[in-house]
mmCIF file with all atom_site columns, C-alpha atoms in Angstrom:
data_model
loop_
_atom_site.group_PDB
_atom_site.id
_atom_site.type_symbol
_atom_site.label_atom_id
_atom_site.label_alt_id
_atom_site.label_comp_id
_atom_site.label_asym_id
_atom_site.label_entity_id
_atom_site.label_seq_id
_atom_site.pdbx_PDB_ins_code
_atom_site.Cartn_x
_atom_site.Cartn_y
_atom_site.Cartn_z
_atom_site.occupancy
_atom_site.B_iso_or_equiv
_atom_site.pdbx_formal_charge
_atom_site.auth_seq_id
_atom_site.auth_comp_id
_atom_site.auth_asym_id
_atom_site.auth_atom_id
_atom_site.pdbx_PDB_model_num
ATOM 1   C CA . UNK A 1 1   ? 106.967 279.287 42.982 1.00 89.00 ? 1   UNK A CA 1
ATOM 2   C CA . UNK A 1 2   ? 104.467 282.126 43.211 1.00 96.00 ? 2   UNK A CA 1
ATOM 3   C CA . UNK A 1 3   ? 103.832 284.947 40.733 1.00 98.00 ? 3   UNK A CA 1
ATOM 4   C CA . UNK A 1 4   ? 102.220 287.909 42.445 1.00 98.00 ? 4   UNK A CA 1
ATOM 5   C CA . UNK A 1 5   ? 101.770 291.611 41.868 1.00 98.00 ? 5   UNK A CA 1
ATOM 6   C CA . UNK A 1 6   ? 104.882 293.448 43.022 1.00 98.00 ? 6   UNK A CA 1
ATOM 7   C CA . UNK A 1 7   ? 104.729 296.198 45.620 1.00 97.00 ? 7   UNK A CA 1
ATOM 8   C CA . UNK A 1 8   ? 106.937 299.273 45.906 1.00 93.00 ? 8   UNK A CA 1
ATOM 9   C CA . UNK A 1 9   ? 108.634 297.572 48.844 1.00 96.00 ? 9   UNK A CA 1
ATOM 10  C CA . UNK A 1 10  ? 109.694 294.721 46.544 1.00 97.00 ? 10  UNK A CA 1
ATOM 11  C CA . UNK A 1 11  ? 111.840 296.968 44.398 1.00 98.00 ? 11  UNK A CA 1
ATOM 12  C CA . UNK A 1 12  ? 114.908 296.664 46.613 1.00 97.00 ? 12  UNK A CA 1
ATOM 13  C CA . UNK A 1 13  ? 114.858 292.916 45.809 1.00 97.00 ? 13  UNK A CA 1
ATOM 14  C CA . UNK A 1 14  ? 114.053 293.494 42.117 1.00 98.00 ? 14  UNK A CA 1
ATOM 15  C CA . UNK A 1 15  ? 116.806 296.080 41.678 1.00 98.00 ? 15  UNK A CA 1
ATOM 16  C CA . UNK A 1 16  ? 119.744 293.579 41.672 1.00 98.00 ? 16  UNK A CA 1
ATOM 17  C CA . UNK A 1 17  ? 118.071 291.624 38.852 1.00 98.00 ? 17  UNK A CA 1
ATOM 18  C CA . UNK A 1 18  ? 117.405 294.807 36.866 1.00 98.00 ? 18  UNK A CA 1
ATOM 19  C CA . UNK A 1 19  ? 120.887 296.222 37.543 1.00 98.00 ? 19  UNK A CA 1
ATOM 20  C CA . UNK A 1 20  ? 122.715 293.069 36.442 1.00 97.00 ? 20  UNK A CA 1
ATOM 21  C CA . UNK A 1 21  ? 120.730 292.828 33.196 1.00 97.00 ? 21  UNK A CA 1
ATOM 22  C CA . UNK A 1 22  ? 121.036 296.543 32.402 1.00 97.00 ? 22  UNK A CA 1
ATOM 23  C CA . UNK A 1 23  ? 124.791 296.592 33.129 1.00 97.00 ? 23  UNK A CA 1
ATOM 24  C CA . UNK A 1 24  ? 125.329 293.590 30.842 1.00 97.00 ? 24  UNK A CA 1
ATOM 25  C CA . UNK A 1 25  ? 123.698 295.545 28.002 1.00 97.00 ? 25  UNK A CA 1
ATOM 26  C CA . UNK A 1 26  ? 122.914 292.404 26.017 1.00 97.00 ? 26  UNK A CA 1
ATOM 27  C CA . UNK A 1 27  ? 119.113 292.200 26.024 1.00 97.00 ? 27  UNK A CA 1
ATOM 28  C CA . UNK A 1 28  ? 117.420 295.491 26.938 1.00 95.00 ? 28  UNK A CA 1
ATOM 29  C CA . UNK A 1 29  ? 117.593 298.953 25.450 1.00 94.00 ? 29  UNK A CA 1
ATOM 30  C CA . UNK A 1 30  ? 118.261 300.511 28.863 1.00 96.00 ? 30  UNK A CA 1
ATOM 31  C CA . UNK A 1 31  ? 121.375 302.520 29.571 1.00 96.00 ? 31  UNK A CA 1
ATOM 32  C CA . UNK A 1 32  ? 124.063 300.438 31.208 1.00 96.00 ? 32  UNK A CA 1
ATOM 33  C CA . UNK A 1 33  ? 124.337 303.227 33.782 1.00 97.00 ? 33  UNK A CA 1
ATOM 34  C CA . UNK A 1 34  ? 120.643 303.282 34.723 1.00 97.00 ? 34  UNK A CA 1
ATOM 35  C CA . UNK A 1 35  ? 120.352 304.387 38.348 1.00 98.00 ? 35  UNK A CA 1
ATOM 36  C CA . UNK A 1 36  ? 118.200 302.683 40.927 1.00 98.00 ? 36  UNK A CA 1
ATOM 37  C CA . UNK A 1 37  ? 115.717 305.568 40.896 1.00 97.00 ? 37  UNK A CA 1
ATOM 38  C CA . UNK A 1 38  ? 115.508 305.539 37.096 1.00 98.00 ? 38  UNK A CA 1
ATOM 39  C CA . UNK A 1 39  ? 114.973 301.785 37.192 1.00 98.00 ? 39  UNK A CA 1
ATOM 40  C CA . UNK A 1 40  ? 112.214 302.168 39.794 1.00 97.00 ? 40  UNK A CA 1
ATOM 41  C CA . UNK A 1 41  ? 110.395 304.555 37.459 1.00 97.00 ? 41  UNK A CA 1
ATOM 42  C CA . UNK A 1 42  ? 110.901 302.273 34.439 1.00 97.00 ? 42  UNK A CA 1
ATOM 43  C CA . UNK A 1 43  ? 109.925 299.037 36.166 1.00 98.00 ? 43  UNK A CA 1
ATOM 44  C CA . UNK A 1 44  ? 107.477 300.048 38.905 1.00 97.00 ? 44  UNK A CA 1
ATOM 45  C CA . UNK A 1 45  ? 105.915 303.408 38.076 1.00 96.00 ? 45  UNK A CA 1
ATOM 46  C CA . UNK A 1 46  ? 105.482 303.512 34.288 1.00 95.00 ? 46  UNK A CA 1
ATOM 47  C CA . UNK A 1 47  ? 103.880 300.077 33.712 1.00 97.00 ? 47  UNK A CA 1
ATOM 48  C CA . UNK A 1 48  ? 100.247 299.284 34.320 1.00 97.00 ? 48  UNK A CA 1
ATOM 49  C CA . UNK A 1 49  ? 101.251 296.284 36.428 1.00 98.00 ? 49  UNK A CA 1
ATOM 50  C CA . UNK A 1 50  ? 104.493 294.763 37.696 1.00 98.00 ? 50  UNK A CA 1
ATOM 51  C CA . UNK A 1 51  ? 104.836 291.212 38.977 1.00 98.00 ? 51  UNK A CA 1
ATOM 52  C CA . UNK A 1 52  ? 107.401 289.316 41.011 1.00 98.00 ? 52  UNK A CA 1
ATOM 53  C CA . UNK A 1 53  ? 108.108 285.611 40.813 1.00 98.00 ? 53  UNK A CA 1
ATOM 54  C CA . UNK A 1 54  ? 108.943 284.507 44.306 1.00 97.00 ? 54  UNK A CA 1
ATOM 55  C CA . UNK A 1 55  ? 110.217 281.255 45.768 1.00 95.00 ? 55  UNK A CA 1
ATOM 56  C CA . UNK A 1 56  ? 110.927 280.702 49.464 1.00 94.00 ? 56  UNK A CA 1
ATOM 57  C CA . UNK A 1 57  ? 110.767 284.454 50.070 1.00 93.00 ? 57  UNK A CA 1
ATOM 58  C CA . UNK A 1 58  ? 113.312 285.317 47.355 1.00 96.00 ? 58  UNK A CA 1
ATOM 59  C CA . UNK A 1 59  ? 112.378 287.227 44.209 1.00 98.00 ? 59  UNK A CA 1
ATOM 60  C CA . UNK A 1 60  ? 113.894 285.273 41.315 1.00 98.00 ? 60  UNK A CA 1
ATOM 61  C CA . UNK A 1 61  ? 112.258 287.049 38.383 1.00 98.00 ? 61  UNK A CA 1
ATOM 62  C CA . UNK A 1 62  ? 109.978 289.916 37.504 1.00 98.00 ? 62  UNK A CA 1
ATOM 63  C CA . UNK A 1 63  ? 107.934 291.319 34.662 1.00 98.00 ? 63  UNK A CA 1
ATOM 64  C CA . UNK A 1 64  ? 105.949 294.407 33.795 1.00 98.00 ? 64  UNK A CA 1
ATOM 65  C CA . UNK A 1 65  ? 102.882 294.840 31.623 1.00 98.00 ? 65  UNK A CA 1
ATOM 66  C CA . UNK A 1 66  ? 101.914 298.148 30.043 1.00 98.00 ? 66  UNK A CA 1
ATOM 67  C CA . UNK A 1 67  ? 99.859  299.519 27.183 1.00 98.00 ? 67  UNK A CA 1
ATOM 68  C CA . UNK A 1 68  ? 102.063 299.579 24.103 1.00 97.00 ? 68  UNK A CA 1
ATOM 69  C CA . UNK A 1 69  ? 100.484 302.616 22.392 1.00 95.00 ? 69  UNK A CA 1
ATOM 70  C CA . UNK A 1 70  ? 97.761  305.082 23.313 1.00 94.00 ? 70  UNK A CA 1
ATOM 71  C CA . UNK A 1 71  ? 94.505  305.682 21.475 1.00 96.00 ? 71  UNK A CA 1
ATOM 72  C CA . UNK A 1 72  ? 93.722  303.292 18.629 1.00 97.00 ? 72  UNK A CA 1
ATOM 73  C CA . UNK A 1 73  ? 96.598  301.030 19.670 1.00 97.00 ? 73  UNK A CA 1
ATOM 74  C CA . UNK A 1 74  ? 95.607  300.704 23.315 1.00 98.00 ? 74  UNK A CA 1
ATOM 75  C CA . UNK A 1 75  ? 94.329  297.155 22.853 1.00 98.00 ? 75  UNK A CA 1
ATOM 76  C CA . UNK A 1 76  ? 97.946  295.959 22.477 1.00 98.00 ? 76  UNK A CA 1
ATOM 77  C CA . UNK A 1 77  ? 100.146 295.530 25.522 1.00 98.00 ? 77  UNK A CA 1
ATOM 78  C CA . UNK A 1 78  ? 103.881 295.213 25.954 1.00 98.00 ? 78  UNK A CA 1
ATOM 79  C CA . UNK A 1 79  ? 105.776 293.210 28.549 1.00 98.00 ? 79  UNK A CA 1
ATOM 80  C CA . UNK A 1 80  ? 109.339 292.999 29.735 1.00 97.00 ? 80  UNK A CA 1
ATOM 81  C CA . UNK A 1 81  ? 110.714 290.012 31.639 1.00 98.00 ? 81  UNK A CA 1
ATOM 82  C CA . UNK A 1 82  ? 113.848 289.676 33.764 1.00 98.00 ? 82  UNK A CA 1
ATOM 83  C CA . UNK A 1 83  ? 115.155 286.525 35.432 1.00 98.00 ? 83  UNK A CA 1
ATOM 84  C CA . UNK A 1 84  ? 117.952 286.475 37.989 1.00 97.00 ? 84  UNK A CA 1
ATOM 85  C CA . UNK A 1 85  ? 121.122 284.933 36.585 1.00 93.00 ? 85  UNK A CA 1
ATOM 86  C CA . UNK A 1 86  ? 121.032 282.375 39.424 1.00 92.00 ? 86  UNK A CA 1
ATOM 87  C CA . UNK A 1 87  ? 117.560 281.180 38.380 1.00 94.00 ? 87  UNK A CA 1
ATOM 88  C CA . UNK A 1 88  ? 117.895 280.926 34.597 1.00 92.00 ? 88  UNK A CA 1
ATOM 89  C CA . UNK A 1 89  ? 117.088 277.687 32.832 1.00 91.00 ? 89  UNK A CA 1
ATOM 90  C CA . UNK A 1 90  ? 114.286 276.759 35.225 1.00 95.00 ? 90  UNK A CA 1
ATOM 91  C CA . UNK A 1 91  ? 111.334 277.791 33.045 1.00 95.00 ? 91  UNK A CA 1
ATOM 92  C CA . UNK A 1 92  ? 110.641 281.040 34.886 1.00 97.00 ? 92  UNK A CA 1
ATOM 93  C CA . UNK A 1 93  ? 110.428 283.146 31.723 1.00 97.00 ? 93  UNK A CA 1
ATOM 94  C CA . UNK A 1 94  ? 107.928 280.650 30.297 1.00 97.00 ? 94  UNK A CA 1
ATOM 95  C CA . UNK A 1 95  ? 105.843 280.803 33.469 1.00 98.00 ? 95  UNK A CA 1
ATOM 96  C CA . UNK A 1 96  ? 105.905 284.616 33.484 1.00 98.00 ? 96  UNK A CA 1
ATOM 97  C CA . UNK A 1 97  ? 105.030 284.923 29.788 1.00 98.00 ? 97  UNK A CA 1
ATOM 98  C CA . UNK A 1 98  ? 102.089 282.549 30.174 1.00 98.00 ? 98  UNK A CA 1
ATOM 99  C CA . UNK A 1 99  ? 100.977 284.415 33.305 1.00 98.00 ? 99  UNK A CA 1
ATOM 100 C CA . UNK A 1 100 ? 101.289 287.777 31.561 1.00 98.00 ? 100 UNK A CA 1
ATOM 101 C CA . UNK A 1 101 ? 99.091  286.631 28.686 1.00 98.00 ? 101 UNK A CA 1
ATOM 102 C CA . UNK A 1 102 ? 96.343  285.673 31.144 1.00 98.00 ? 102 UNK A CA 1
ATOM 103 C CA . UNK A 1 103 ? 96.686  289.003 32.957 1.00 98.00 ? 103 UNK A CA 1
ATOM 104 C CA . UNK A 1 104 ? 96.601  290.831 29.605 1.00 98.00 ? 104 UNK A CA 1
ATOM 105 C CA . UNK A 1 105 ? 93.383  289.086 28.598 1.00 98.00 ? 105 UNK A CA 1
ATOM 106 C CA . UNK A 1 106 ? 91.828  289.865 31.990 1.00 97.00 ? 106 UNK A CA 1
ATOM 107 C CA . UNK A 1 107 ? 92.746  293.539 31.548 1.00 97.00 ? 107 UNK A CA 1
ATOM 108 C CA . UNK A 1 108 ? 91.087  293.573 28.121 1.00 97.00 ? 108 UNK A CA 1
ATOM 109 C CA . UNK A 1 109 ? 94.114  293.520 25.844 1.00 98.00 ? 109 UNK A CA 1
ATOM 110 C CA . UNK A 1 110 ? 93.692  291.797 22.488 1.00 98.00 ? 110 UNK A CA 1
ATOM 111 C CA . UNK A 1 111 ? 97.375  291.405 21.585 1.00 98.00 ? 111 UNK A CA 1
ATOM 112 C CA . UNK A 1 112 ? 100.888 291.490 23.026 1.00 98.00 ? 112 UNK A CA 1
ATOM 113 C CA . UNK A 1 113 ? 103.903 292.995 21.295 1.00 98.00 ? 113 UNK A CA 1
ATOM 114 C CA . UNK A 1 114 ? 107.587 292.869 22.114 1.00 98.00 ? 114 UNK A CA 1
ATOM 115 C CA . UNK A 1 115 ? 109.067 295.979 20.511 1.00 97.00 ? 115 UNK A CA 1
ATOM 116 C CA . UNK A 1 116 ? 112.818 295.487 20.659 1.00 97.00 ? 116 UNK A CA 1
ATOM 117 C CA . UNK A 1 117 ? 114.062 291.901 21.013 1.00 98.00 ? 117 UNK A CA 1
ATOM 118 C CA . UNK A 1 118 ? 117.797 291.689 20.343 1.00 98.00 ? 118 UNK A CA 1
ATOM 119 C CA . UNK A 1 119 ? 118.274 289.069 17.633 1.00 98.00 ? 119 UNK A CA 1
ATOM 120 C CA . UNK A 1 120 ? 121.286 287.792 19.584 1.00 98.00 ? 120 UNK A CA 1
ATOM 121 C CA . UNK A 1 121 ? 118.991 286.917 22.508 1.00 97.00 ? 121 UNK A CA 1
ATOM 122 C CA . UNK A 1 122 ? 118.420 283.540 20.877 1.00 96.00 ? 122 UNK A CA 1
ATOM 123 C CA . UNK A 1 123 ? 116.877 281.848 23.920 1.00 94.00 ? 123 UNK A CA 1
ATOM 124 C CA . UNK A 1 124 ? 114.223 284.571 24.180 1.00 96.00 ? 124 UNK A CA 1
ATOM 125 C CA . UNK A 1 125 ? 113.498 284.496 20.438 1.00 98.00 ? 125 UNK A CA 1
ATOM 126 C CA . UNK A 1 126 ? 113.085 280.696 20.620 1.00 97.00 ? 126 UNK A CA 1
ATOM 127 C CA . UNK A 1 127 ? 110.867 280.930 23.691 1.00 97.00 ? 127 UNK A CA 1
ATOM 128 C CA . UNK A 1 128 ? 108.608 283.677 22.341 1.00 98.00 ? 128 UNK A CA 1
ATOM 129 C CA . UNK A 1 129 ? 108.286 281.778 19.057 1.00 98.00 ? 129 UNK A CA 1
ATOM 130 C CA . UNK A 1 130 ? 107.400 278.572 20.893 1.00 98.00 ? 130 UNK A CA 1
ATOM 131 C CA . UNK A 1 131 ? 104.748 280.499 22.853 1.00 98.00 ? 131 UNK A CA 1
ATOM 132 C CA . UNK A 1 132 ? 103.094 281.662 19.643 1.00 97.00 ? 132 UNK A CA 1
ATOM 133 C CA . UNK A 1 133 ? 104.740 285.026 18.956 1.00 98.00 ? 133 UNK A CA 1
ATOM 134 C CA . UNK A 1 134 ? 105.525 285.797 15.333 1.00 98.00 ? 134 UNK A CA 1
ATOM 135 C CA . UNK A 1 135 ? 108.428 287.945 14.229 1.00 98.00 ? 135 UNK A CA 1
ATOM 136 C CA . UNK A 1 136 ? 106.615 290.706 12.350 1.00 98.00 ? 136 UNK A CA 1
ATOM 137 C CA . UNK A 1 137 ? 109.484 293.101 11.906 1.00 98.00 ? 137 UNK A CA 1
ATOM 138 C CA . UNK A 1 138 ? 113.254 293.273 11.791 1.00 98.00 ? 138 UNK A CA 1
ATOM 139 C CA . UNK A 1 139 ? 115.086 296.499 12.534 1.00 98.00 ? 139 UNK A CA 1
ATOM 140 C CA . UNK A 1 140 ? 118.512 296.179 10.892 1.00 98.00 ? 140 UNK A CA 1
ATOM 141 C CA . UNK A 1 141 ? 121.404 296.958 13.228 1.00 98.00 ? 141 UNK A CA 1
ATOM 142 C CA . UNK A 1 142 ? 119.104 298.726 15.701 1.00 98.00 ? 142 UNK A CA 1
ATOM 143 C CA . UNK A 1 143 ? 120.601 297.158 18.852 1.00 98.00 ? 143 UNK A CA 1
ATOM 144 C CA . UNK A 1 144 ? 124.181 297.961 19.824 1.00 98.00 ? 144 UNK A CA 1
ATOM 145 C CA . UNK A 1 145 ? 125.335 294.779 21.575 1.00 98.00 ? 145 UNK A CA 1
ATOM 146 C CA . UNK A 1 146 ? 128.383 295.323 23.825 1.00 97.00 ? 146 UNK A CA 1
ATOM 147 C CA . UNK A 1 147 ? 130.458 292.506 22.288 1.00 97.00 ? 147 UNK A CA 1
ATOM 148 C CA . UNK A 1 148 ? 128.782 291.765 18.944 1.00 97.00 ? 148 UNK A CA 1
ATOM 149 C CA . UNK A 1 149 ? 128.278 295.329 17.777 1.00 98.00 ? 149 UNK A CA 1
ATOM 150 C CA . UNK A 1 150 ? 125.235 296.399 15.806 1.00 98.00 ? 150 UNK A CA 1
ATOM 151 C CA . UNK A 1 151 ? 122.730 293.552 15.541 1.00 98.00 ? 151 UNK A CA 1
ATOM 152 C CA . UNK A 1 152 ? 119.117 293.406 14.421 1.00 98.00 ? 152 UNK A CA 1
ATOM 153 C CA . UNK A 1 153 ? 116.225 294.004 16.786 1.00 98.00 ? 153 UNK A CA 1
ATOM 154 C CA . UNK A 1 154 ? 113.010 292.069 16.274 1.00 98.00 ? 154 UNK A CA 1
ATOM 155 C CA . UNK A 1 155 ? 109.401 293.070 16.736 1.00 98.00 ? 155 UNK A CA 1
ATOM 156 C CA . UNK A 1 156 ? 107.386 290.069 17.935 1.00 98.00 ? 156 UNK A CA 1
ATOM 157 C CA . UNK A 1 157 ? 103.598 289.945 18.150 1.00 98.00 ? 157 UNK A CA 1
ATOM 158 C CA . UNK A 1 158 ? 100.811 287.652 19.298 1.00 98.00 ? 158 UNK A CA 1
ATOM 159 C CA . UNK A 1 159 ? 97.050  288.068 18.933 1.00 98.00 ? 159 UNK A CA 1
ATOM 160 C CA . UNK A 1 160 ? 95.631  286.936 22.282 1.00 97.00 ? 160 UNK A CA 1
ATOM 161 C CA . UNK A 1 161 ? 92.044  286.290 21.332 1.00 84.00 ? 161 UNK A CA 1
ATOM 162 C CA . UNK A 1 162 ? 91.105  282.886 19.955 1.00 72.00 ? 162 UNK A CA 1
#
């Protein structure tokens, strides 16, 4: 398993992961009809860095890292992680989150914030909590889950400096 910076050429292999997660509508605030070009902008162009987790030439997971806010908030970054449905349960999200924290520190960020974690995404909430992220905010009924209706979205935060 290798985590490396993604290239524009990688997007064709990232797109199926993104598409499946966006279409499901259960974990990200992206439109379920996001086009490939819109996704390329979201995942490859807008972030400061995008990474691919590769094994035997196949991209199994990906994440982006970007500055969360400009100006006086630019010391806080934000990340988004996506794992292929075929590769879930193998610790890839853990590996990417740990990797992203190291990258964030190297880039000079002092903290990491997840802005909109669906409360129904229990495995992610457990994982981020286990990795030291605190739930610092709850947005009542802010996420419209396709089968559970309006559920809370969480803001999770971790100070990266020791």
